[in-house]
Amino acid sequence: MTGPSEYRSTPTKFSPRILALLCYLLVGCLCSSAADLKKERAEIEGSLASFQLAAAEQLISKMSDRGYQKFYACNLLMYKFFATQDAEYIQQVRSIWKATLATVETIPEDDPLKYVLLSELYCKRSALEFLDQNYLTSIRLARTGRVMIRRNQHRHADNVEQLKILGIMNIVLGAVPAKYQWITHSLGFKGNLQQGLKQLETAATQSSLLKLEAQLILGFVEKNILDRPNEALSRLQALQLEYGGNLVIDYFLATALLGMKKSNEALEILSQRNKYLEEEVFFAPFWDYQLGKAYYFKNDLRNAQRYLARFIKAYKGKLARTDAHFRLGMALTLNNSYELGQQFFKSIATGELSDLDEDAYAQFMATKFLENKPGKYVMALFRARNYFDGGFHEQAALELANIKDAYGILSPAQRIEFHYRQARILHAQGEVELATEQYEKCIAQPEVEESKWLQAYAWFYQASISRDQGFLEQAKQQYKKALEFDGYFYQSGLENRCKASLSELKQAG
């Protein structure tokens, strides 16, 4: 019989060579896993960057790392919402939220992206809820997103991937308009515009996590907050060369051109919309909206009606819907079909609004025009504004010339707008002294509630002229004059630009 001692296990002795081999194999497996994950991320982010969302969804479903898989799957739904404003995608994000966070939390603590991913999720959902007007939920999520990114700063201080979130927080909260000052109080963080710009610039050039987002956001900031449209345009054109045919970049480039009053150039891009129809194009309704605006500015009212109507029919969100209804109503009115246009004014006079400045203005004017058909002078001022917004300065000037002889019978609001429109045309044509005279005449008119936004903007453009001429102290005082106005249309956008300009002047000394 065999004794118990024969079954007693003997300790295994590993030679140094065997230990070295095992270490080599273990490190090799880990490196292979990291390399595979990096490759998977690159493929997914390439699809997301080109907005090929169906392809991205397939790649995400095959990811080897569950934490990263859940992160990208949630981002995909957020992309779909931001592109369509369809509440269905908000509901989907909410339904997977807890499971997504729980899985991302399983990513090891030593992964320098763990808390960046969590912060990205919280901050993006905060923006999503803000657009859906759930403000308290938005603030709570933003606060948690800030906690997550601070946690990452503590663990991985030199991680460049955190700079996009930090930059956005600093920019958004560093130039927040008075309307949303309560947000900074709730978060306990005021932001720093200049620091945010540096962080976002670094992220746009050095990061790998959703890099195109940082690049596009930086372009948006340059154009809409810093009032540097030419820099934004150059950035977007460079991105177009870098990425080739890209739905998102083309769309943002077209909107930048449209915002810079270059309607014909914008139309060249927007009219190529159909080349993307083979893909799953979530931006299609917004392309129709921008096409409608571009034709509206050009006074091609038939095409404006066509594309604005297509947008309204296909679009499921609230953002810009009121503005689209109003422009469609005005396109019909300017085309001598006021009775048809009146139906669109009626549909939005008491409708639900988004937080978009354009929507508030559209609802006010729709209510006004629903009660009374706009007269010939109002129509001329609208045509002048539309032509100017499209970059057609000569046509805009001609519209104003046609009512110049009637100046004595214009209403106070119409006189304010007459001088403002004259100033904007002259300013764009480089006639700075004449433009200054018209801005001053606009500002000197008695204040009218519905037109004080024009006087606030007149102060802003006066400040821009002073700044360009090197009169920096004068520019500061004029920006502050613009900030004294309150309760006017397009206020948020102007306050952002004034605060950003004052911050730059302060930085310059």
Coordinates of C-alpha atoms in Angstrom, one line a residue:
M1 CA 0.0 0.0 0.0
T2 CA 1.2 3.3 -0.9
G3 CA 1.8 5.6 2.1
P4 CA 0.4 9.1 2.4
S5 CA 3.8 10.6 1.9
E6 CA 3.7 9.6 -1.7
Y7 CA 0.7 11.9 -2.4
R8 CA 2.2 14.9 -0.6
S9 CA 2.8 17.6 -3.2
T10 CA 6.3 18.9 -3.6
P11 CA 6.9 22.7 -3.9
T12 CA 7.7 23.7 -7.5
K13 CA 11.0 25.4 -8.0
F14 CA 11.2 28.0 -10.8
S15 CA 14.5 28.8 -12.3
P16 CA 15.3 32.5 -13.1
R17 CA 14.9 31.6 -16.8
I18 CA 11.3 30.3 -16.3
L19 CA 10.3 33.3 -14.2
A20 CA 11.7 35.6 -16.9
L21 CA 9.8 33.7 -19.6
L22 CA 6.5 34.0 -17.6
C23 CA 7.0 37.7 -17.1
Y24 CA 7.7 38.2 -20.7
L25 CA 4.5 36.3 -21.7
L26 CA 2.4 38.2 -19.2
V27 CA 3.7 41.6 -20.3
G28 CA 3.3 40.6 -23.9
C29 CA -0.4 39.7 -23.3
L30 CA -1.0 43.0 -21.5
C31 CA 0.7 45.0 -24.3
S32 CA -1.2 43.1 -26.9
S33 CA -4.4 43.9 -25.1
A34 CA -3.6 47.6 -24.8
A35 CA -2.6 47.7 -28.5
D36 CA -5.8 46.0 -29.5
L37 CA -7.9 48.4 -27.4
K38 CA -6.1 51.4 -29.0
K39 CA -6.7 50.0 -32.5
E40 CA -10.4 49.4 -31.7
R41 CA -10.8 53.0 -30.3
A42 CA -9.1 54.5 -33.4
E43 CA -11.5 52.6 -35.7
I44 CA -14.6 53.6 -33.7
E45 CA -13.5 57.3 -33.4
G46 CA -12.8 57.4 -37.1
S47 CA -16.4 56.3 -37.8
L48 CA -17.8 58.7 -35.2
A49 CA -15.7 61.6 -36.6
S50 CA -17.1 61.0 -40.1
F51 CA -20.6 60.5 -38.6
Q52 CA -20.9 57.0 -40.0
L53 CA -22.9 56.0 -37.0
A54 CA -24.1 52.6 -38.3
A55 CA -20.5 51.5 -38.9
A56 CA -19.5 52.8 -35.4
E57 CA -22.3 50.9 -33.8
Q58 CA -21.0 47.6 -35.3
L59 CA -17.5 48.3 -34.2
I60 CA -18.6 49.2 -30.7
S61 CA -20.5 45.9 -30.3
K62 CA -17.3 44.0 -31.0
M63 CA -15.1 45.8 -28.5
S64 CA -13.1 43.6 -26.1
D65 CA -13.2 46.0 -23.2
R66 CA -16.7 46.3 -21.6
G67 CA -16.0 49.6 -19.9
Y68 CA -14.9 51.3 -23.1
Q69 CA -17.7 49.6 -25.0
K70 CA -20.3 51.1 -22.8
F71 CA -18.7 54.5 -23.0
Y72 CA -18.8 54.6 -26.8
A73 CA -22.3 53.1 -26.9
C74 CA -23.6 55.9 -24.7
N75 CA -21.7 58.5 -26.8
L76 CA -23.3 57.1 -29.9
L77 CA -26.8 57.8 -28.6
M78 CA -25.8 61.3 -27.5
Y79 CA -24.5 62.0 -31.0
K80 CA -27.8 60.9 -32.4
F81 CA -29.6 63.2 -30.0
F82 CA -27.4 66.2 -30.6
A83 CA -27.9 65.8 -34.4
T84 CA -31.6 65.2 -34.4
Q85 CA -33.0 66.6 -31.1
D86 CA -35.2 63.5 -31.1
A87 CA -36.4 62.8 -27.5
E88 CA -36.3 59.1 -28.2
Y89 CA -32.5 59.2 -27.9
I90 CA -32.7 61.0 -24.5
Q91 CA -34.9 58.2 -23.2
Q92 CA -32.4 55.6 -24.4
V93 CA -29.5 57.4 -22.7
R94 CA -31.5 57.6 -19.5
S95 CA -32.5 53.9 -19.7
I96 CA -28.8 52.7 -19.9
W97 CA -27.3 55.4 -17.7
K98 CA -26.8 53.4 -14.5
A99 CA -25.6 50.3 -16.2
T100 CA -23.2 52.4 -18.3
L101 CA -21.7 54.1 -15.3
A102 CA -21.4 50.9 -13.4
T103 CA -19.5 49.2 -16.2
V104 CA -17.2 52.2 -16.9
E105 CA -16.4 52.2 -13.1
T106 CA -14.9 48.7 -13.5
I107 CA -12.0 50.1 -15.6
P108 CA -8.8 49.9 -13.4
E109 CA -7.8 52.9 -11.3
D110 CA -4.4 53.1 -13.0
D111 CA -6.0 53.7 -16.4
P112 CA -5.5 57.4 -17.0
L113 CA -8.7 57.6 -19.1
K114 CA -11.1 56.1 -16.5
Y115 CA -12.2 59.4 -14.9
V116 CA -12.0 61.3 -18.1
L117 CA -14.5 58.9 -19.6
L118 CA -16.8 59.3 -16.6
S119 CA -16.5 63.1 -16.7
E120 CA -17.2 63.1 -20.5
L121 CA -20.4 61.1 -19.9
Y122 CA -21.6 63.3 -17.1
C123 CA -20.8 66.6 -18.9
K124 CA -22.4 65.5 -22.2
R125 CA -25.5 64.3 -20.5
S126 CA -25.6 67.6 -18.6
A127 CA -25.7 69.4 -22.0
L128 CA -28.3 67.0 -23.3
E129 CA -30.6 67.6 -20.3
F130 CA -30.0 71.4 -20.5
L131 CA -31.2 71.3 -24.1
D132 CA -34.2 69.4 -22.9
Q133 CA -34.7 72.2 -20.3
N134 CA -34.2 69.9 -17.3
Y135 CA -31.9 72.5 -15.6
L136 CA -31.6 71.1 -12.1
T137 CA -30.7 67.7 -13.5
S138 CA -28.2 69.3 -15.8
I139 CA -26.5 71.2 -13.0
R140 CA -26.3 68.0 -10.8
L141 CA -24.7 66.1 -13.7
A142 CA -22.3 68.9 -14.4
R143 CA -21.2 69.1 -10.8
T144 CA -20.5 65.3 -10.8
G145 CA -18.6 65.7 -14.0
R146 CA -16.4 68.3 -12.4
V147 CA -15.8 66.0 -9.4
M148 CA -14.7 63.3 -11.8
I149 CA -12.3 65.4 -13.7
R150 CA -10.8 66.8 -10.5
R151 CA -10.3 63.2 -9.3
N152 CA -8.5 62.5 -12.6
Q153 CA -6.3 65.6 -12.1
H154 CA -5.3 64.3 -8.7
R155 CA -4.4 60.8 -10.0
H156 CA -3.0 61.8 -13.5
A157 CA -2.1 65.4 -13.4
D158 CA -0.2 65.4 -16.7
N159 CA -2.9 63.6 -18.7
V160 CA -3.6 65.6 -21.8
E161 CA -6.8 63.8 -22.4
Q162 CA -8.5 65.7 -19.5
L163 CA -7.9 69.1 -21.1
K164 CA -10.9 69.0 -23.4
I165 CA -13.4 68.8 -20.5
L166 CA -11.4 71.3 -18.4
G167 CA -11.2 73.7 -21.4
I168 CA -14.9 73.5 -22.1
M169 CA -15.8 74.1 -18.4
N170 CA -13.5 77.1 -18.2
I171 CA -14.8 78.6 -21.5
V172 CA -18.5 78.0 -20.9
L173 CA -18.5 79.2 -17.3
G174 CA -15.9 82.0 -17.9
A175 CA -18.2 83.7 -20.4
V176 CA -21.6 82.7 -19.1
P177 CA -24.3 85.4 -19.8
A178 CA -26.2 87.0 -17.0
K179 CA -29.2 84.8 -17.8
Y180 CA -27.3 81.7 -16.6
Q181 CA -25.1 83.2 -13.8
W182 CA -27.0 81.0 -11.3
I183 CA -25.2 78.0 -12.9
T184 CA -21.7 79.3 -11.8
H185 CA -23.1 79.9 -8.3
S186 CA -24.6 76.3 -8.2
L187 CA -21.3 74.8 -9.4
G188 CA -19.1 77.0 -7.2
F189 CA -16.9 77.6 -10.2
K190 CA -16.6 80.7 -12.3
G191 CA -14.3 79.5 -15.0
N192 CA -11.4 81.2 -16.8
L193 CA -11.8 81.9 -20.5
Q194 CA -8.2 82.4 -21.3
Q195 CA -7.1 79.3 -19.4
G196 CA -9.9 77.3 -21.1
L197 CA -8.7 78.4 -24.5
K198 CA -5.2 77.2 -23.9
Q199 CA -6.5 73.8 -22.6
L200 CA -8.8 73.3 -25.5
E201 CA -6.1 74.3 -28.0
T202 CA -3.8 71.7 -26.5
A203 CA -6.6 69.0 -26.5
A204 CA -7.3 69.8 -30.2
T205 CA -3.7 69.2 -31.2
Q206 CA -2.5 66.5 -28.8
S207 CA -5.4 64.4 -27.5
S208 CA -6.6 61.1 -29.0
L209 CA -10.0 60.8 -27.2
L210 CA -12.7 62.1 -29.6
K211 CA -10.2 64.6 -30.9
L212 CA -12.5 66.1 -33.6
E213 CA -14.9 67.2 -30.9
A214 CA -12.2 69.4 -29.4
Q215 CA -11.3 70.8 -32.8
L216 CA -14.9 71.6 -33.7
I217 CA -15.7 73.1 -30.3
L218 CA -12.6 75.4 -30.6
G219 CA -13.8 76.6 -34.0
F220 CA -17.3 77.3 -32.5
V221 CA -15.7 79.3 -29.6
E222 CA -13.5 81.3 -32.0
K223 CA -16.5 82.2 -34.1
N224 CA -19.3 82.7 -31.6
I225 CA -17.6 83.8 -28.4
L226 CA -14.3 85.3 -29.3
D227 CA -15.7 87.0 -32.5
R228 CA -12.8 85.6 -34.6
P229 CA -14.8 84.3 -37.6
N230 CA -11.7 84.2 -39.9
E231 CA -9.7 82.1 -37.5
A232 CA -12.7 79.7 -37.1
L233 CA -13.1 79.5 -40.9
S234 CA -9.4 78.7 -41.4
R235 CA -9.5 76.0 -38.7
L236 CA -12.5 74.4 -40.4
Q237 CA -11.0 74.5 -43.8
A238 CA -7.8 72.9 -42.5
L239 CA -10.0 70.1 -40.9
Q240 CA -11.7 69.6 -44.2
L241 CA -8.4 69.0 -45.9
E242 CA -7.2 66.7 -43.1
Y243 CA -10.4 64.5 -42.9
G244 CA -11.5 64.6 -46.6
G245 CA -15.2 64.3 -47.3
N246 CA -16.8 64.5 -43.9
L247 CA -20.4 65.2 -43.2
V248 CA -19.9 67.0 -39.8
I249 CA -17.0 69.2 -40.9
D250 CA -18.8 70.2 -44.1
Y251 CA -21.9 71.1 -42.1
F252 CA -20.0 73.2 -39.6
L253 CA -18.0 74.8 -42.4
A254 CA -21.2 75.7 -44.2
T255 CA -22.8 77.2 -41.1
A256 CA -19.6 79.2 -40.4
L257 CA -19.7 80.6 -43.9
L258 CA -23.4 81.4 -43.4
G259 CA -22.7 83.1 -40.1
M260 CA -20.0 85.2 -41.8
K261 CA -22.6 86.4 -44.3
K262 CA -21.2 84.3 -47.2
S263 CA -24.4 82.7 -48.4
N264 CA -23.2 81.8 -51.9
E265 CA -20.1 79.9 -50.6
A266 CA -22.3 78.2 -47.9
L267 CA -24.7 77.1 -50.6
E268 CA -21.9 75.5 -52.6
I269 CA -21.4 73.1 -49.7
L270 CA -25.0 72.7 -48.5
S271 CA -26.2 71.9 -52.0
Q272 CA -24.0 68.8 -52.0
R273 CA -26.1 67.3 -49.2
N274 CA -27.3 64.4 -51.4
K275 CA -23.8 62.9 -51.7
Y276 CA -24.1 61.8 -48.1
L277 CA -27.5 60.2 -48.4
E278 CA -26.0 56.7 -48.9
E279 CA -24.9 57.0 -45.2
E280 CA -27.1 57.2 -42.2
V281 CA -27.4 60.9 -42.2
F282 CA -28.8 62.2 -38.9
F283 CA -28.0 65.8 -39.8
A284 CA -30.3 65.9 -42.8
P285 CA -33.0 68.1 -41.2
F286 CA -30.4 70.6 -40.1
W287 CA -29.0 70.7 -43.6
D288 CA -32.5 71.6 -44.8
Y289 CA -32.7 74.3 -42.2
Q290 CA -29.4 75.9 -43.2
L291 CA -30.3 75.6 -46.9
G292 CA -33.6 77.4 -46.2
K293 CA -31.8 80.2 -44.4
A294 CA -29.2 80.6 -47.2
Y295 CA -31.9 80.9 -49.8
Y296 CA -33.9 83.2 -47.5
F297 CA -31.0 85.6 -47.2
K298 CA -30.6 85.5 -51.0
N299 CA -34.2 86.4 -51.4
D300 CA -34.8 83.2 -53.3
L301 CA -38.1 82.8 -51.5
R302 CA -39.4 79.8 -53.3
N303 CA -36.4 77.6 -52.4
A304 CA -36.4 79.1 -48.9
Q305 CA -40.0 77.9 -48.5
R306 CA -39.1 74.4 -49.9
Y307 CA -36.2 73.7 -47.5
L308 CA -37.7 75.3 -44.4
A309 CA -40.9 73.2 -44.9
R310 CA -38.8 70.0 -45.3
F311 CA -37.0 70.8 -42.1
I312 CA -40.2 71.4 -40.2
K313 CA -41.7 68.1 -41.5
A314 CA -38.7 65.9 -40.7
Y315 CA -37.4 67.5 -37.5
K316 CA -38.5 66.2 -34.2
G317 CA -36.8 68.6 -31.7
K318 CA -37.6 72.0 -30.4
L319 CA -34.3 73.8 -31.1
A320 CA -34.7 76.3 -34.0
R321 CA -38.2 75.0 -34.8
T322 CA -39.8 78.4 -33.9
D323 CA -37.2 80.3 -36.0
A324 CA -37.9 78.0 -39.0
H325 CA -41.6 78.5 -38.8
F326 CA -41.1 82.3 -38.6
R327 CA -38.7 82.4 -41.5
L328 CA -41.1 80.3 -43.6
G329 CA -44.0 82.7 -42.6
M330 CA -41.8 85.7 -43.6
A331 CA -40.7 84.1 -46.8
L332 CA -44.4 83.7 -47.8
T333 CA -45.2 87.2 -46.6
L334 CA -42.3 88.8 -48.5
N335 CA -43.5 86.8 -51.5
N336 CA -46.9 88.5 -51.3
S337 CA -48.6 85.5 -49.6
Y338 CA -49.3 87.0 -46.1
E339 CA -52.4 84.9 -45.6
L340 CA -50.4 81.7 -45.9
G341 CA -47.6 83.1 -43.9
Q342 CA -50.1 84.1 -41.2
Q343 CA -50.8 80.4 -40.6
F344 CA -47.1 79.8 -39.6
F345 CA -47.2 82.9 -37.4
K346 CA -50.2 81.5 -35.7
S347 CA -48.7 78.1 -35.1
I348 CA -45.8 79.6 -33.1
A349 CA -47.3 82.6 -31.4
T350 CA -48.1 80.6 -28.3
G351 CA -45.9 77.5 -29.0
E352 CA -43.3 76.0 -26.7
L353 CA -39.8 77.7 -27.0
S354 CA -36.3 76.4 -26.8
D355 CA -33.6 78.5 -25.1
L356 CA -32.2 79.6 -28.5
D357 CA -32.1 83.4 -28.9
E358 CA -33.5 83.3 -32.4
D359 CA -36.6 81.4 -31.2
A360 CA -37.5 84.1 -28.7
Y361 CA -37.2 86.8 -31.3
A362 CA -39.2 84.7 -33.8
Q363 CA -42.1 84.2 -31.4
F364 CA -42.2 87.9 -30.5
M365 CA -42.3 89.0 -34.2
A366 CA -44.8 86.2 -35.1
T367 CA -47.2 87.4 -32.5
K368 CA -46.8 91.0 -33.8
F369 CA -47.3 90.0 -37.5
L370 CA -50.2 87.7 -36.7
E371 CA -52.1 90.7 -35.4
N372 CA -51.1 93.2 -38.2
K373 CA -49.7 92.6 -41.6
P374 CA -46.2 94.2 -41.8
G375 CA -46.2 97.4 -43.7
K376 CA -44.0 98.3 -46.6
Y377 CA -41.3 100.0 -44.5
V378 CA -41.1 97.0 -42.2
M379 CA -40.9 94.7 -45.2
A380 CA -38.1 96.9 -46.7
L381 CA -36.1 96.7 -43.4
F382 CA -36.6 92.9 -43.3
R383 CA -35.3 92.6 -46.9
A384 CA -32.3 94.8 -46.0
R385 CA -31.5 92.7 -43.0
N386 CA -31.9 89.5 -45.0
Y387 CA -29.7 90.7 -47.8
F388 CA -27.0 91.9 -45.4
D389 CA -27.1 88.6 -43.4
G390 CA -26.4 86.9 -46.7
G391 CA -23.5 89.2 -47.6
F392 CA -25.4 91.0 -50.4
H393 CA -24.5 94.5 -49.3
E394 CA -25.5 96.4 -52.4
Q395 CA -29.0 94.9 -52.5
A396 CA -29.3 95.7 -48.7
A397 CA -28.2 99.3 -49.3
L398 CA -30.7 99.7 -52.1
E399 CA -33.6 98.6 -49.9
L400 CA -32.6 101.2 -47.3
A401 CA -32.2 103.9 -50.0
N402 CA -35.8 103.2 -51.1
I403 CA -37.2 104.3 -47.7
K404 CA -34.7 107.0 -46.9
D405 CA -37.1 109.7 -48.1
A406 CA -39.8 108.4 -45.8
Y407 CA -37.5 108.7 -42.7
G408 CA -39.7 111.4 -41.2
I409 CA -42.7 109.1 -41.0
L410 CA -40.9 106.0 -39.7
S411 CA -41.7 104.9 -36.2
P412 CA -39.1 105.2 -33.4
A413 CA -38.4 101.4 -33.7
Q414 CA -38.0 101.7 -37.5
R415 CA -35.6 104.7 -37.1
I416 CA -33.4 102.7 -34.7
E417 CA -33.3 99.8 -37.2
F418 CA -32.7 102.1 -40.2
H419 CA -29.6 103.6 -38.6
Y420 CA -28.4 100.2 -37.4
R421 CA -28.8 98.6 -40.8
Q422 CA -27.0 101.5 -42.5
A423 CA -24.1 101.2 -40.0
R424 CA -23.7 97.5 -40.5
I425 CA -23.5 97.8 -44.3
L426 CA -21.0 100.7 -44.1
H427 CA -19.0 98.8 -41.5
A428 CA -18.8 95.7 -43.7
Q429 CA -17.7 97.9 -46.6
G430 CA -14.9 99.4 -44.7
E431 CA -16.5 102.8 -44.3
V432 CA -15.6 103.0 -40.6
E433 CA -16.2 106.8 -40.0
L434 CA -19.6 106.7 -41.7
A435 CA -20.5 103.5 -39.9
T436 CA -19.6 105.1 -36.6
E437 CA -21.9 108.1 -37.3
Q438 CA -24.8 105.7 -38.0
Y439 CA -24.1 103.6 -34.9
E440 CA -24.1 106.8 -32.8
K441 CA -27.4 107.9 -34.4
C442 CA -28.9 104.4 -33.6
I443 CA -27.8 104.7 -30.0
A444 CA -29.1 108.3 -29.7
Q445 CA -32.6 107.3 -30.5
P446 CA -35.1 107.0 -27.7
E447 CA -35.1 103.5 -26.3
V448 CA -37.9 101.2 -27.6
E449 CA -38.4 97.8 -25.9
E450 CA -38.5 95.7 -29.1
S451 CA -35.4 97.5 -30.6
K452 CA -33.0 97.9 -27.7
W453 CA -31.2 94.8 -28.8
L454 CA -30.1 96.9 -31.9
Q455 CA -28.7 99.6 -29.6
A456 CA -26.9 97.1 -27.5
Y457 CA -25.3 95.6 -30.5
A458 CA -24.4 99.1 -31.8
W459 CA -22.3 99.7 -28.7
F460 CA -20.6 96.3 -29.3
Y461 CA -19.7 97.2 -32.9
Q462 CA -18.6 100.6 -31.8
A463 CA -16.2 98.9 -29.4
S464 CA -14.9 96.6 -32.1
I465 CA -14.0 99.7 -34.2
S466 CA -12.3 101.4 -31.2
R467 CA -10.4 98.2 -30.6
D468 CA -9.3 97.9 -34.2
Q469 CA -8.1 101.5 -34.1
G470 CA -6.1 100.9 -30.9
F471 CA -8.3 102.9 -28.6
L472 CA -8.4 100.1 -26.0
E473 CA -9.7 102.0 -23.0
Q474 CA -12.5 103.4 -25.1
A475 CA -13.3 99.9 -26.4
K476 CA -13.6 98.7 -22.8
Q477 CA -16.1 101.4 -21.9
Q478 CA -18.1 100.6 -25.0
Y479 CA -18.2 96.9 -24.3
K480 CA -19.4 97.8 -20.7
K481 CA -22.1 100.0 -22.2
A482 CA -23.4 97.1 -24.2
L483 CA -23.4 95.0 -21.0
E484 CA -25.6 97.6 -19.3
F485 CA -28.6 96.6 -21.4
D486 CA -30.9 93.8 -20.1
G487 CA -33.9 91.9 -21.3
Y488 CA -33.3 92.2 -25.0
F489 CA -33.3 89.8 -27.9
Y490 CA -30.1 87.9 -28.7
Q491 CA -28.7 88.9 -25.2
S492 CA -26.9 85.7 -24.4
G493 CA -24.8 85.7 -27.5
L494 CA -23.8 89.4 -27.1
E495 CA -22.9 89.1 -23.5
N496 CA -20.7 86.1 -24.3
R497 CA -18.9 88.2 -26.9
C498 CA -18.5 91.3 -24.7
K499 CA -17.2 89.3 -21.8
A500 CA -14.8 87.4 -24.0
S501 CA -13.5 90.7 -25.5
L502 CA -13.1 92.3 -22.1
S503 CA -11.2 89.3 -20.9
E504 CA -8.8 89.5 -23.9
L505 CA -8.3 93.2 -23.4
K506 CA -7.5 92.6 -19.7
Q507 CA -5.1 89.8 -20.6
A508 CA -3.4 92.1 -23.1
G509 CA -2.8 94.6 -20.3

